[in-house]
Structures are given as C-alpha cells and as structure tokens.
XYZ file of C-alpha atoms in Angstrom:
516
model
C 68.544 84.808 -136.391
C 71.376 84.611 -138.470
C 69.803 86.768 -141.029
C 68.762 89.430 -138.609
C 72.546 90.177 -137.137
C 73.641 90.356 -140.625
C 70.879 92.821 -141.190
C 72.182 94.773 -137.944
C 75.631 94.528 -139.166
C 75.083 96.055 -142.837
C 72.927 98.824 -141.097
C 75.694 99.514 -138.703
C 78.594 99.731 -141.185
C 76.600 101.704 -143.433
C 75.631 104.229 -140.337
C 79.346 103.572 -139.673
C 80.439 104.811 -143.220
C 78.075 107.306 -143.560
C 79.506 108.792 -140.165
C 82.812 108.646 -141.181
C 82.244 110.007 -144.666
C 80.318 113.116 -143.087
C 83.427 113.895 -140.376
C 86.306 113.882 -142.926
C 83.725 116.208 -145.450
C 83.703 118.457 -142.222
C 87.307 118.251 -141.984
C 87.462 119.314 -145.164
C 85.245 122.072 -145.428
C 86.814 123.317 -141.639
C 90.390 123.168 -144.078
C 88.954 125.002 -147.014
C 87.677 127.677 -144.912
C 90.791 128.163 -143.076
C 92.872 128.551 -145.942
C 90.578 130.683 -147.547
C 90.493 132.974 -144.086
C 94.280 132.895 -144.758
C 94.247 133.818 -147.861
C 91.485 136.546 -147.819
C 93.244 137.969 -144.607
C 96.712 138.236 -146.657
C 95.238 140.175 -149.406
C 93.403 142.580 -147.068
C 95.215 145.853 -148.106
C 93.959 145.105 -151.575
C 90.722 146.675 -152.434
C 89.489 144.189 -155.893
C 86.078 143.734 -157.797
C 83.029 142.428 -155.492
C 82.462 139.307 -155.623
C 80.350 136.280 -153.829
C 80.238 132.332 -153.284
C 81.503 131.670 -156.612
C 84.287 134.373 -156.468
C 85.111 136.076 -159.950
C 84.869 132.612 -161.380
C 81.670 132.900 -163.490
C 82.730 137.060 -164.759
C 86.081 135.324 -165.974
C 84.165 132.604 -168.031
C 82.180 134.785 -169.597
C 83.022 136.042 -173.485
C 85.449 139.156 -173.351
C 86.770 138.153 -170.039
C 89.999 139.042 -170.525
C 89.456 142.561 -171.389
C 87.426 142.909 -168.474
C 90.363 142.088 -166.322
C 91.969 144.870 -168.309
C 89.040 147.185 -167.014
C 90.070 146.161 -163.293
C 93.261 146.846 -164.037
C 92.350 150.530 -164.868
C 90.179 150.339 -161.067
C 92.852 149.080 -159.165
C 96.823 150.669 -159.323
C 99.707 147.533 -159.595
C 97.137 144.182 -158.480
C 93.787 143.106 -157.277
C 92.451 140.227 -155.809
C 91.033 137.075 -158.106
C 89.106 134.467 -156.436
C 88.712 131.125 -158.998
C 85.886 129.541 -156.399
C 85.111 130.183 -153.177
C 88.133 128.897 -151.550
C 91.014 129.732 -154.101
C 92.498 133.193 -153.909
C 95.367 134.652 -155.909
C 96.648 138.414 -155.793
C 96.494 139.697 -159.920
C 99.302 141.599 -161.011
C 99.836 143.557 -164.141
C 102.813 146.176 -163.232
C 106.085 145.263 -163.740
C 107.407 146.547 -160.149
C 105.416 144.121 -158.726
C 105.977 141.451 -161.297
C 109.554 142.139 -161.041
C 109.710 141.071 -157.177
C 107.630 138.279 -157.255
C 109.237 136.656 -160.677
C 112.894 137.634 -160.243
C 112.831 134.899 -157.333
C 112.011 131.561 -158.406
C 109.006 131.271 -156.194
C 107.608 127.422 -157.398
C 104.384 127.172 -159.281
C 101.082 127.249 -157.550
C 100.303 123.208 -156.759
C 96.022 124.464 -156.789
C 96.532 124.939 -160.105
C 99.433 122.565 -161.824
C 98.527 119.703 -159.552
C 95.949 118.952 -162.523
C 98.749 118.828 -164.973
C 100.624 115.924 -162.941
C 98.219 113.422 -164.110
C 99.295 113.806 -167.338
C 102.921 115.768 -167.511
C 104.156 114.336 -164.129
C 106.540 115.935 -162.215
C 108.711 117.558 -165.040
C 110.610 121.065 -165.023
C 106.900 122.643 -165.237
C 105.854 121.776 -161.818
C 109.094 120.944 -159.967
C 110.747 123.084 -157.643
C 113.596 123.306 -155.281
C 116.806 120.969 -155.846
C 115.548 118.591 -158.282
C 113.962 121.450 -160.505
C 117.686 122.994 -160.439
C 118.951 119.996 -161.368
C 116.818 119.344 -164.315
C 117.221 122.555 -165.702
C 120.856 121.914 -165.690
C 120.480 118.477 -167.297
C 117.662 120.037 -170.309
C 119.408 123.181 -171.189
C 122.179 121.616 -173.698
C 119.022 120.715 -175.398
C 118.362 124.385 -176.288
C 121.921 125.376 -177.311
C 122.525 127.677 -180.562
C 124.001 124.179 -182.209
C 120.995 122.243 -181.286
C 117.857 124.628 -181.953
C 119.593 125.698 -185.295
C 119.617 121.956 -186.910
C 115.092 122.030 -186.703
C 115.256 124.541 -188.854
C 114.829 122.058 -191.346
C 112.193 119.765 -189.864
C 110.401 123.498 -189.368
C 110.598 124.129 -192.731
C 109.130 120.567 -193.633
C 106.381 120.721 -191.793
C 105.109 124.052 -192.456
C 105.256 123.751 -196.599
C 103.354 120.127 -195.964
C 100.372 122.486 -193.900
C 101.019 125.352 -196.932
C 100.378 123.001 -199.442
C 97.190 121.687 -197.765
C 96.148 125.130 -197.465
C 96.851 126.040 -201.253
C 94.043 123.517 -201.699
C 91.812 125.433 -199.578
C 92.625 128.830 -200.881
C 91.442 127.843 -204.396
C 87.639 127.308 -202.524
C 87.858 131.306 -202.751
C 86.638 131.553 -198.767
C 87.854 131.898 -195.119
C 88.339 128.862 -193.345
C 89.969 128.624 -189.594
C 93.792 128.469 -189.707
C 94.263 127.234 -185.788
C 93.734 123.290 -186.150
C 96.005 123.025 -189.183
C 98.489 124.973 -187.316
C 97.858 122.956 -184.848
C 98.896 119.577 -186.183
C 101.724 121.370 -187.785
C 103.425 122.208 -184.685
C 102.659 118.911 -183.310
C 104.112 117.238 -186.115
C 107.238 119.180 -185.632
C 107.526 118.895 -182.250
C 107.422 114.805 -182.407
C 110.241 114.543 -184.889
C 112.383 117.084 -183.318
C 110.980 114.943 -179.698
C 111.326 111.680 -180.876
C 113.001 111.658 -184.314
C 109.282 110.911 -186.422
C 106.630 113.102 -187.743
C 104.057 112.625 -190.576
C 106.028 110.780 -193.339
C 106.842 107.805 -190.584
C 103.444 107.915 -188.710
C 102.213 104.548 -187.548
C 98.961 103.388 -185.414
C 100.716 104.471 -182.161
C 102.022 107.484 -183.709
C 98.685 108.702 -184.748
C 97.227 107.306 -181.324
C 99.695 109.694 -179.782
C 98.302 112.683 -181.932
C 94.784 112.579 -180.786
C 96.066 111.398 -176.745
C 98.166 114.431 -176.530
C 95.064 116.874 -178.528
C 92.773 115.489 -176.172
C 94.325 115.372 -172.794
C 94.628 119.686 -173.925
C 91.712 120.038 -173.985
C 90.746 118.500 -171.308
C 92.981 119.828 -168.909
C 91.474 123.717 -170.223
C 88.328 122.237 -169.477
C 88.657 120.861 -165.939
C 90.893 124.313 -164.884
C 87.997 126.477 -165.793
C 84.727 124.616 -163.954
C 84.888 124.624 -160.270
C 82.848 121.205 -159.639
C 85.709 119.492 -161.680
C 88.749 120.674 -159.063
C 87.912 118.063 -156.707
C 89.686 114.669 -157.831
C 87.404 112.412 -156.473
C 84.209 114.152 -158.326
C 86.600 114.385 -160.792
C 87.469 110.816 -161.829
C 83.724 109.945 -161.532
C 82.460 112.048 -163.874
C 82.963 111.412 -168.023
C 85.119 113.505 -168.435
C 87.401 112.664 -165.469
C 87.313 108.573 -167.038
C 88.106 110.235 -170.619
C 91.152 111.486 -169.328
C 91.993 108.514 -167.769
C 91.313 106.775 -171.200
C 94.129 108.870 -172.838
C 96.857 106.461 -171.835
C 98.026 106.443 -175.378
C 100.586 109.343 -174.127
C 101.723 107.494 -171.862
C 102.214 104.470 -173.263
C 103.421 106.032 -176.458
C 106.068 107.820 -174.348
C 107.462 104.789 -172.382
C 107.278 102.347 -175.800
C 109.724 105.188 -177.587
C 112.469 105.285 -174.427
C 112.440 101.469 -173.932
C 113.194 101.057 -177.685
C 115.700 103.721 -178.089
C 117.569 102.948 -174.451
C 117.932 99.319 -175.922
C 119.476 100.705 -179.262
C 121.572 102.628 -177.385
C 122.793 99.225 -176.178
C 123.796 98.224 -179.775
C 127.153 99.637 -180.616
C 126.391 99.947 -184.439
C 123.081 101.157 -183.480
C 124.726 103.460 -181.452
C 127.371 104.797 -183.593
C 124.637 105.599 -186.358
C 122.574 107.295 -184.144
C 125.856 109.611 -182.826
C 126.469 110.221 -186.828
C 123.000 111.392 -187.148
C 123.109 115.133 -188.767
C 121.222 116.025 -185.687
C 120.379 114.387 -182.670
C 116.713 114.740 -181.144
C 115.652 116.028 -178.080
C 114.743 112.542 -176.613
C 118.555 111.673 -177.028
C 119.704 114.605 -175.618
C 118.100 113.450 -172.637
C 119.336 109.652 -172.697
C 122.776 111.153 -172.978
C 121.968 113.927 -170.415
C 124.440 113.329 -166.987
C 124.765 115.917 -163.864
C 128.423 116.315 -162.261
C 127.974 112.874 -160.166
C 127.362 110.773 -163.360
C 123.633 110.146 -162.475
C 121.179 110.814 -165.355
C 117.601 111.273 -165.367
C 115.054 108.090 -164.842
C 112.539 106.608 -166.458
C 110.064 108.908 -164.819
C 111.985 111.582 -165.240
C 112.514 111.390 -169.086
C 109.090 110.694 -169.968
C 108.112 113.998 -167.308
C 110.314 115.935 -169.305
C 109.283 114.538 -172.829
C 105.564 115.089 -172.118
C 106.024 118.722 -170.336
C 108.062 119.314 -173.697
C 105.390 117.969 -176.311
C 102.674 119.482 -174.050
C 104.237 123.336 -173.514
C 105.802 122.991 -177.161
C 102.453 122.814 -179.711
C 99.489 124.721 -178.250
C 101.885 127.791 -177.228
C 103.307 127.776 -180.831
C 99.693 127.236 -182.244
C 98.753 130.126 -180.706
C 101.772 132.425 -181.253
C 101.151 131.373 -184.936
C 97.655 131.702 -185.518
C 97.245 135.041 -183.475
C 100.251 136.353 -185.588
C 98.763 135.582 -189.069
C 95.342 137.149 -187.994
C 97.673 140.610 -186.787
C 99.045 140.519 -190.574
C 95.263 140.141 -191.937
C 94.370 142.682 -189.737
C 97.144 145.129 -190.612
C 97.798 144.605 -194.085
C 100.758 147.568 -194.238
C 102.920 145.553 -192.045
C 102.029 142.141 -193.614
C 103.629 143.719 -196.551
C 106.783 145.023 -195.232
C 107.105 141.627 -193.394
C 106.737 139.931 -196.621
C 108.771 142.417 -198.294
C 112.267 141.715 -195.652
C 111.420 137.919 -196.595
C 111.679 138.496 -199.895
C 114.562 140.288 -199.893
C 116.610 137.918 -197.321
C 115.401 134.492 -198.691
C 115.634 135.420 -202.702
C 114.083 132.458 -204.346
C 114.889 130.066 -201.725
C 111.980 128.885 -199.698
C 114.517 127.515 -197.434
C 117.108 128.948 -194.456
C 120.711 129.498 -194.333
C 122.659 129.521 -191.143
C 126.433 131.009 -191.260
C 127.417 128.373 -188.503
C 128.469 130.877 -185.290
C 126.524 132.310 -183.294
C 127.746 136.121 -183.786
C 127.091 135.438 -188.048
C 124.093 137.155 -190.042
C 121.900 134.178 -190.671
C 118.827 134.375 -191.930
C 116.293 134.542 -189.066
C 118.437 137.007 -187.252
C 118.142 139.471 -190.505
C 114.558 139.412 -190.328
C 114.561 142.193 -187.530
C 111.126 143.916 -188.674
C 109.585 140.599 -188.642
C 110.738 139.856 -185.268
C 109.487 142.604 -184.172
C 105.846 142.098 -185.411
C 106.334 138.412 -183.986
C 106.745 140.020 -180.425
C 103.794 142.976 -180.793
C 101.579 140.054 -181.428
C 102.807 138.599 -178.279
C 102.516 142.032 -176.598
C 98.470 142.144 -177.973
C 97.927 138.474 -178.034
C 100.270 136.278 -175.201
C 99.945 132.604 -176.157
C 99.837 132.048 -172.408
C 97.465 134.907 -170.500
C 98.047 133.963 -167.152
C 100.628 132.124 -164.752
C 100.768 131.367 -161.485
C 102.914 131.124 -158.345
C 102.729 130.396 -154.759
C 105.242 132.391 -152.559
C 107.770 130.414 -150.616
C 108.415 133.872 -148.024
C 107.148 136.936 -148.016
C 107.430 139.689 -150.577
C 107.584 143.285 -150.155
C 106.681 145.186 -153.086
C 107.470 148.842 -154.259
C 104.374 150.809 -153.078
C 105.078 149.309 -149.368
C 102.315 146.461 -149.510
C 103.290 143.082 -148.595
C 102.251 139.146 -148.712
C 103.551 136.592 -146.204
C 104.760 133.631 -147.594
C 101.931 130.891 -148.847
C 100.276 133.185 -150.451
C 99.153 132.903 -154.284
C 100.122 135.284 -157.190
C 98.749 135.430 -160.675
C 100.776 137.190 -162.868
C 98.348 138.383 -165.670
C 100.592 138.782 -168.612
C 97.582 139.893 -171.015
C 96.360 142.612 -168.609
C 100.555 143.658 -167.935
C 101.025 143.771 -171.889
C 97.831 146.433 -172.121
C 98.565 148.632 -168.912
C 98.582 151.809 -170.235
C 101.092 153.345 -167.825
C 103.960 151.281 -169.771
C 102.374 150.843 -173.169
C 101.169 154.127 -174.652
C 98.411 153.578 -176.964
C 98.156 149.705 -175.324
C 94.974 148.865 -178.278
C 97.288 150.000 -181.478
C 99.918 147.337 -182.783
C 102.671 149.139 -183.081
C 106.185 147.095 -184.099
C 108.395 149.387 -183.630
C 107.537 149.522 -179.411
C 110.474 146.810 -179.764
C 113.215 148.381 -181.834
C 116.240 148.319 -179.754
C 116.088 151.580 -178.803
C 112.522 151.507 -176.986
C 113.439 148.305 -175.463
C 116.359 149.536 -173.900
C 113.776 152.474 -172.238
C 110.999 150.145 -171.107
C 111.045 148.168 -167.817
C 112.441 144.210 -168.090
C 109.616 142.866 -166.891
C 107.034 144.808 -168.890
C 106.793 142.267 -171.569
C 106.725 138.733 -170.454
C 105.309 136.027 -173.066
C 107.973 133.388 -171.844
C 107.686 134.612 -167.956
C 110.340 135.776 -166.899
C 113.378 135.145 -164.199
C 115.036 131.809 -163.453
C 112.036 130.380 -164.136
C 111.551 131.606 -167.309
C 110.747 129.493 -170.344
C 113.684 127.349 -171.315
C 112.091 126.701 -174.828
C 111.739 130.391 -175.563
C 114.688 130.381 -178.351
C 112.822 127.014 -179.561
C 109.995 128.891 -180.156
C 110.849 131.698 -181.035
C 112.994 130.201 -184.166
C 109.845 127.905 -185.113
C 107.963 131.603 -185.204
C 110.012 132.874 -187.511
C 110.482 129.794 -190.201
C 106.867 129.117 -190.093
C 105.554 132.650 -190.184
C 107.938 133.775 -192.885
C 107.151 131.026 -195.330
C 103.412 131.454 -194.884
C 104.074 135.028 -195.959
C 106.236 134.266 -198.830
C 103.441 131.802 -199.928
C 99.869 133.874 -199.201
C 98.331 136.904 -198.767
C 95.847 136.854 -195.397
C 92.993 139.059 -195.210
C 90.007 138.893 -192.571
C 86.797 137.326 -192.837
C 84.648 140.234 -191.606
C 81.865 138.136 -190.972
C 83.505 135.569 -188.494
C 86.241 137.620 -186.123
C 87.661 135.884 -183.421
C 86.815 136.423 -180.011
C 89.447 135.882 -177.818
C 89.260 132.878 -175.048
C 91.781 131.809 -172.554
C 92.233 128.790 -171.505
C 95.492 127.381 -171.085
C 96.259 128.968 -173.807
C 94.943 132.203 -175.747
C 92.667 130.471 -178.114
C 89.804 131.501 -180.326
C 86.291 130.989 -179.444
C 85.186 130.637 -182.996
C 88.397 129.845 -184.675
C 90.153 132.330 -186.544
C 89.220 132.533 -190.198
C 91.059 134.452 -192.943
C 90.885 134.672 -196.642
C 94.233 133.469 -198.575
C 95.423 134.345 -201.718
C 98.126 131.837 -203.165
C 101.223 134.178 -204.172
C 102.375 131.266 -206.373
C 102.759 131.998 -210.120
C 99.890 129.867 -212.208
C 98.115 129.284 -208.956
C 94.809 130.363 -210.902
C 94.507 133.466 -208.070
C-alpha cells in the first residue's frame, strides 16, 4: 500500500515537473519570438541579405566571412540587417554618418552579447553603464595619464627583447614559423607586471596558473559567442565546455589572492612607503589608491572587475595589432624598410627609449611619425577588434531619414567601415600616408575606429598604442620579415581578428655574427 502511493507520488511530481518544465519553455519561446517580432519590425526599412532559421549565423562562420560582409556592404548603402540566430537581430553599420549618431552617445553595450563576458570579467567598465560606468571611468583614467603610460616603456621593452631573443633561436632553423602565440605571451607578460607588478622573471605556480586561466577562458569565450546552441546558460554549463570554463577559477582566485596581499601591505607603513618610492607604481595600485569626490573607492568586486576587464581587453587586442602589423611589413617590404630606416635613425645604437619628460617634448615614439602611421593602416586593413556592439537606450535618427526606436541592437562593423570604398579610395591597397595629418584632417572622425569611438571609446588606447610602437620598432631593428608563401593567413574573427592558420613569416636576424 505504502509502496503504491509512493509510486503515485513520484509519477505525479514527475508529470508535475515535466508540466512545469514544458510551460516556462513556452514562456520562453512566446518571449523569444516577441522580441524577435520587435526587433525584425524595427529594422523593417532595411532591405539586408536573405536569410532563414539560423539567420546569417552559419555565412558569418564560414572562412572569408568577413569580406563577405564587405560584399553586403557594397549591396546595401550605410547598414543592413545581421541576424546571429534566429532570435538575435542587430542593424550593421559601416558609414560613418551613421556610426557617428549611434557612437557619439554613449548608448551601453549590448547585454545578448557581453552578458557572456560577466562570468569571467564581471561587471567592469566593459559592460557597465549609466552612473556607476561614469564613475569608474573617472576613478581608472589617472591610470592612463602621460606620467603613468610613459614609465612601461621599460617593462615593454623587457618583454619584447625576452620574445626577440626566443625568436633569434628560431630564425637560425632557416623557416617560417607562426609569430601570434609568442606575441601572445609577450603581451601577457607585460600586461601582468604593468597589472600587478610581476611578469616572467618572478613567475610562480599561481602566476603561471594565471597564464593558461586567462589564455583559456579567451578562447573560450570566442568559442561560445560564435555557436548558437552554446548562448543558452543552462545548455551552457552542462556541456564540457560550459564546466571547462567554470574550471578556470585560477583567474579568479589569482586576482583576489594579489588584492588581499597588497591591501594588507598597504597596511604596513614601511611597506607602504616603499611601495610609494617605487619608480613606478602599477596599475593595480592605482586602483587601491583610486577615490571619487566623496572619499569612497572602488570594492573588492570592483577592483578585481576592473583588473580582469584590463588583463582581458589588454593582450589579445595587442596580440593582434602586433602580429597583423608584422605580417603588413612582410607583405610590403618597401615600407618595412622605411619603418626600419626612421628606427634607425631615432634610436642610434640604443635598443632602448628616451622620453624628454613633458608632454609637448620630442621623445622617441612621438618621432616615429611614418611608423605610426603604418601602425594605424594596419588597423585600417586589419582592426584587432572587427565588430562591437550596442543596444540603444532611445531612438536614433540617422542622416538619410531612417530611424530605430530605442531597444534596438547596433553592430558597428569596424572591418567592413575601414574598407567602404566611399571613404577609403583604393580600400584593398595599404597605403600609410591615408593618415598624414593632412588627409586626416579631410576624412570624417568616425571613419576610422580601432578603439571605438565617443565617450565610450577605449580608455587603454594610448596604452596600446605606446606598447605598438616599442614592440614593433624593436622587432624591426632586430629582423627582417618576409612571407611564407605557402602558409598565408586567412583572416578569422572572433573576439578578436585572429588567424585561422597562424601567421607564419620568415626572419632574418639583423644582428652582426648572427650566422644569417
């Protein structure tokens, strides 16, 4: 008897379960296909591609996606339509006008897509918006003054003859080999002692832990944006590589271990002291000293939010920016030689960088103009970040009278803006001098966005934009790059732009007695 009603009661809760489970998928599905309604609806005087269930999704995926979008852009004047799925819509710009009105606002990010960065990043200046993003902004920027960014030239310069010298190794193998993951841990190294004060020479377990965490959780995150079935959290966290990511705590915990001991040195007044008498103070105590106009500084949360949106925006974008650079000098020898040739000249036999201590002085990097201006047509051909998104907190009204009401999504497609043809003559040829001073003063503001652009723009732009020019002018002064004809890259985005194959180049040491 017993027996039986338990029987009845299993049966019932299960029928119960199963019931319930099956309403709130309804519910779901009934949301998904009101939004998209919404969204489809908004975008209505916007003729785009065809497309079906999976949207544009799988075309996107595919190898040579990006200059497809390119092709679209040719189709369809100022923006398109770009459905990621069948329920995720975003309007695709690539013409300044309407980049201009939609990124001179300060609209936040779009949660569909940087909701899968919380996990990892949290809520840092990234993802927040509204009050608290304003007031974080405020709190990081002294960490990007003049006085700041110019004392890591140094721990630049460190870390990029420790990857040369590797790759002097490798250059006397007399073949190609792919520059990207040694780039790769280069920037990462500098980025965690100009974070947190360490880098290779200092590296312990958790150090090294950290390496991999933060290498892994990247890729990861790519991977999960860019398959459908993995947007859903609670598929997600079920599948192996949903409970991989989960694994990568060693970010985390690395993070939190590094504020707890430093806030308790803090507490030590010799500790302290030496730490204030530092020749330079990293970015992690920047933020422990960091206070708004009430006297309230930034939280536990908060500081390891903002160290992990730092470490994670810092080292892939720069990897990128680096690696696509090198292959543009490989690929155009004649300007890898007058780049070289302006090193030369400013450095003389130093393999090191002078700074004249103002702002308005001649220093080094701000000599190498023809070199800068290389660094930024790579950019132009090759953005380290393709695509950004936004969601629109009211309605915009762009230039050729179409509108969106507010809610709706925008991807700004900065690889597809950098090629349109209309503001770029000759978009395919790299061509330096598009950014001497006086064609920049011509060409529309918001034609040439690698950092976004705005009050949301990248606040680590100058960051990286020194860390360009250290590392790429002492690779120069040290090798010759030439392609490897047999493996060219083929260009993938992901979060960042990336390489599907790597990119591989031939280097010839430049050192006397190098046996080249």
């Amino acid at each position: 008897m017993v027996s039986t009603l338990l029987s009845l009661s299993v049966s019932h809760l299960v029928l119960w379960a199963t019931g319930l489970i099956l309403v709130l998928g309804f519910l779901k599905l009934i949301r998904l296909l009101l939004w998209r309604q919404m969204l489809a609806r908004a975008m209505d005087s916007f003729p785009g591609p065809p497309h079906w269930l999976f949207g544009h999704a799988q075309e996107i995926q595919q190898t040579g996606s990006l200059d497809k979008v390119v092709t679209w852009a040719h189709q369809y004047d100022y923006a398109h339509p770009l459905w990621l799925g069948p329920f995720l819509g975003f309007l695709n710009i690539y013409e300044p006008d309407y980049a201009k009105a939609v990124y001179s606002r300060g609209d936040p990010k779009a949660a569909d897509v940087y909701d899968f960065f919380l996990q990892w990043i949290g809520k840092g200046l990234l993802v927040l918006q509204g009050p608290k993003w304003y007031q974080h902004r405020k709190l990081l920027t002294p960490g990007f003054h003049y006085d700041v960014l110019k004392s890591y030239v140094a721990v630049f310069t460190n870390s990029t003859h420790a990857m040369l010298d590797k790759w002097e190794e490798k250059a006397r193998e007399d073949k190609s080999f792919d520059i990207f993951c040694d780039v790769g841990y280069m920037a990462l190294d500098s980025l965690m002692k100009c974070t947190f004060g360490k880098g290779d020479s200092s590296l312990g377990h958790r150090d090294s832990s950290y390496y991999s965490a933060v290498r892994d959780l990247t890729l990861l995150m790519q991977q999960r944006i860019k398959s459908f079935q993995y947007h859903n959290d609670f598929i997600y966290w079920l599948t192996p590589h949903g409970r991989r990511f989960l694994r990568c705590q060693a970010a985390h915990d690395h993070t939190d271990q590094v504020i707890r001991e430093r806030k308790a040195a803090l507490q030590d007044e010799k500790e302290q002291e030496k730490i204030q008498n530092r020749r330079h103070l990293d970015f992690l105590d920047i933020l422990l000293g960091a206070r708004d106009e009430n006297g309230i500084k930034l939280s536990d949360a908060d500081l390891r939010a903002e160290v992990d949106t730092f470490m994670f925006e810092g080292h892939d974008t720069t990897t990128s920016g680096i690696s696509w650079f090198l292959y543009c000098m490989a690929l155009y020898p004649q300007h890898q030689h007058r780049c070289r040739e302006e090193v030369c000249e400013i450095l003389g036999d130093r393999d090191s960088f002078q700074w004249s201590g103002c702002i308005a002085g001649m220093d080094d990097l701000v000599k190498m103009t023809y070199l800068t201006m290389c660094i930024k047509e790579s950019f132009r051909l090759y953005p380290p970040v393709p695509q950004v998104y936004r969601q629109l907190s009211k309605p915009v009204n762009f230039v050729d009278g179409r509108s969106l009401p507010a809610g709706s999504l925008i991807s700004l497609h900065i690889y597809a803006l950098h090629r349109n043809s209309a503001v770029w003559p000759d978009p395919e040829v790299f061509d330096p001098l598009r950014f001497s001073s006086e064609n920049v003063a011509r060409r529309h503001p918001f034609a040439f966005m690698p950092f976004s652009a705005g009050p949301r723009n990248c606040i680590g732009q100058q960051f990286a934009m020194n860390e360009m020019k250290v590392v790429t002018a002492l690779c120069l002064l040290r090798f010759e790059f030439a392609l490897d004809p047999l493996q060219l890259p083929v260009k993938m985005p992901q979060l960042i732009l990336r390489s599907k194959n790597g990119i591989h180049l031939h280097l010839k040491s430049l050192r006397l007695g190098s046996g080249k």
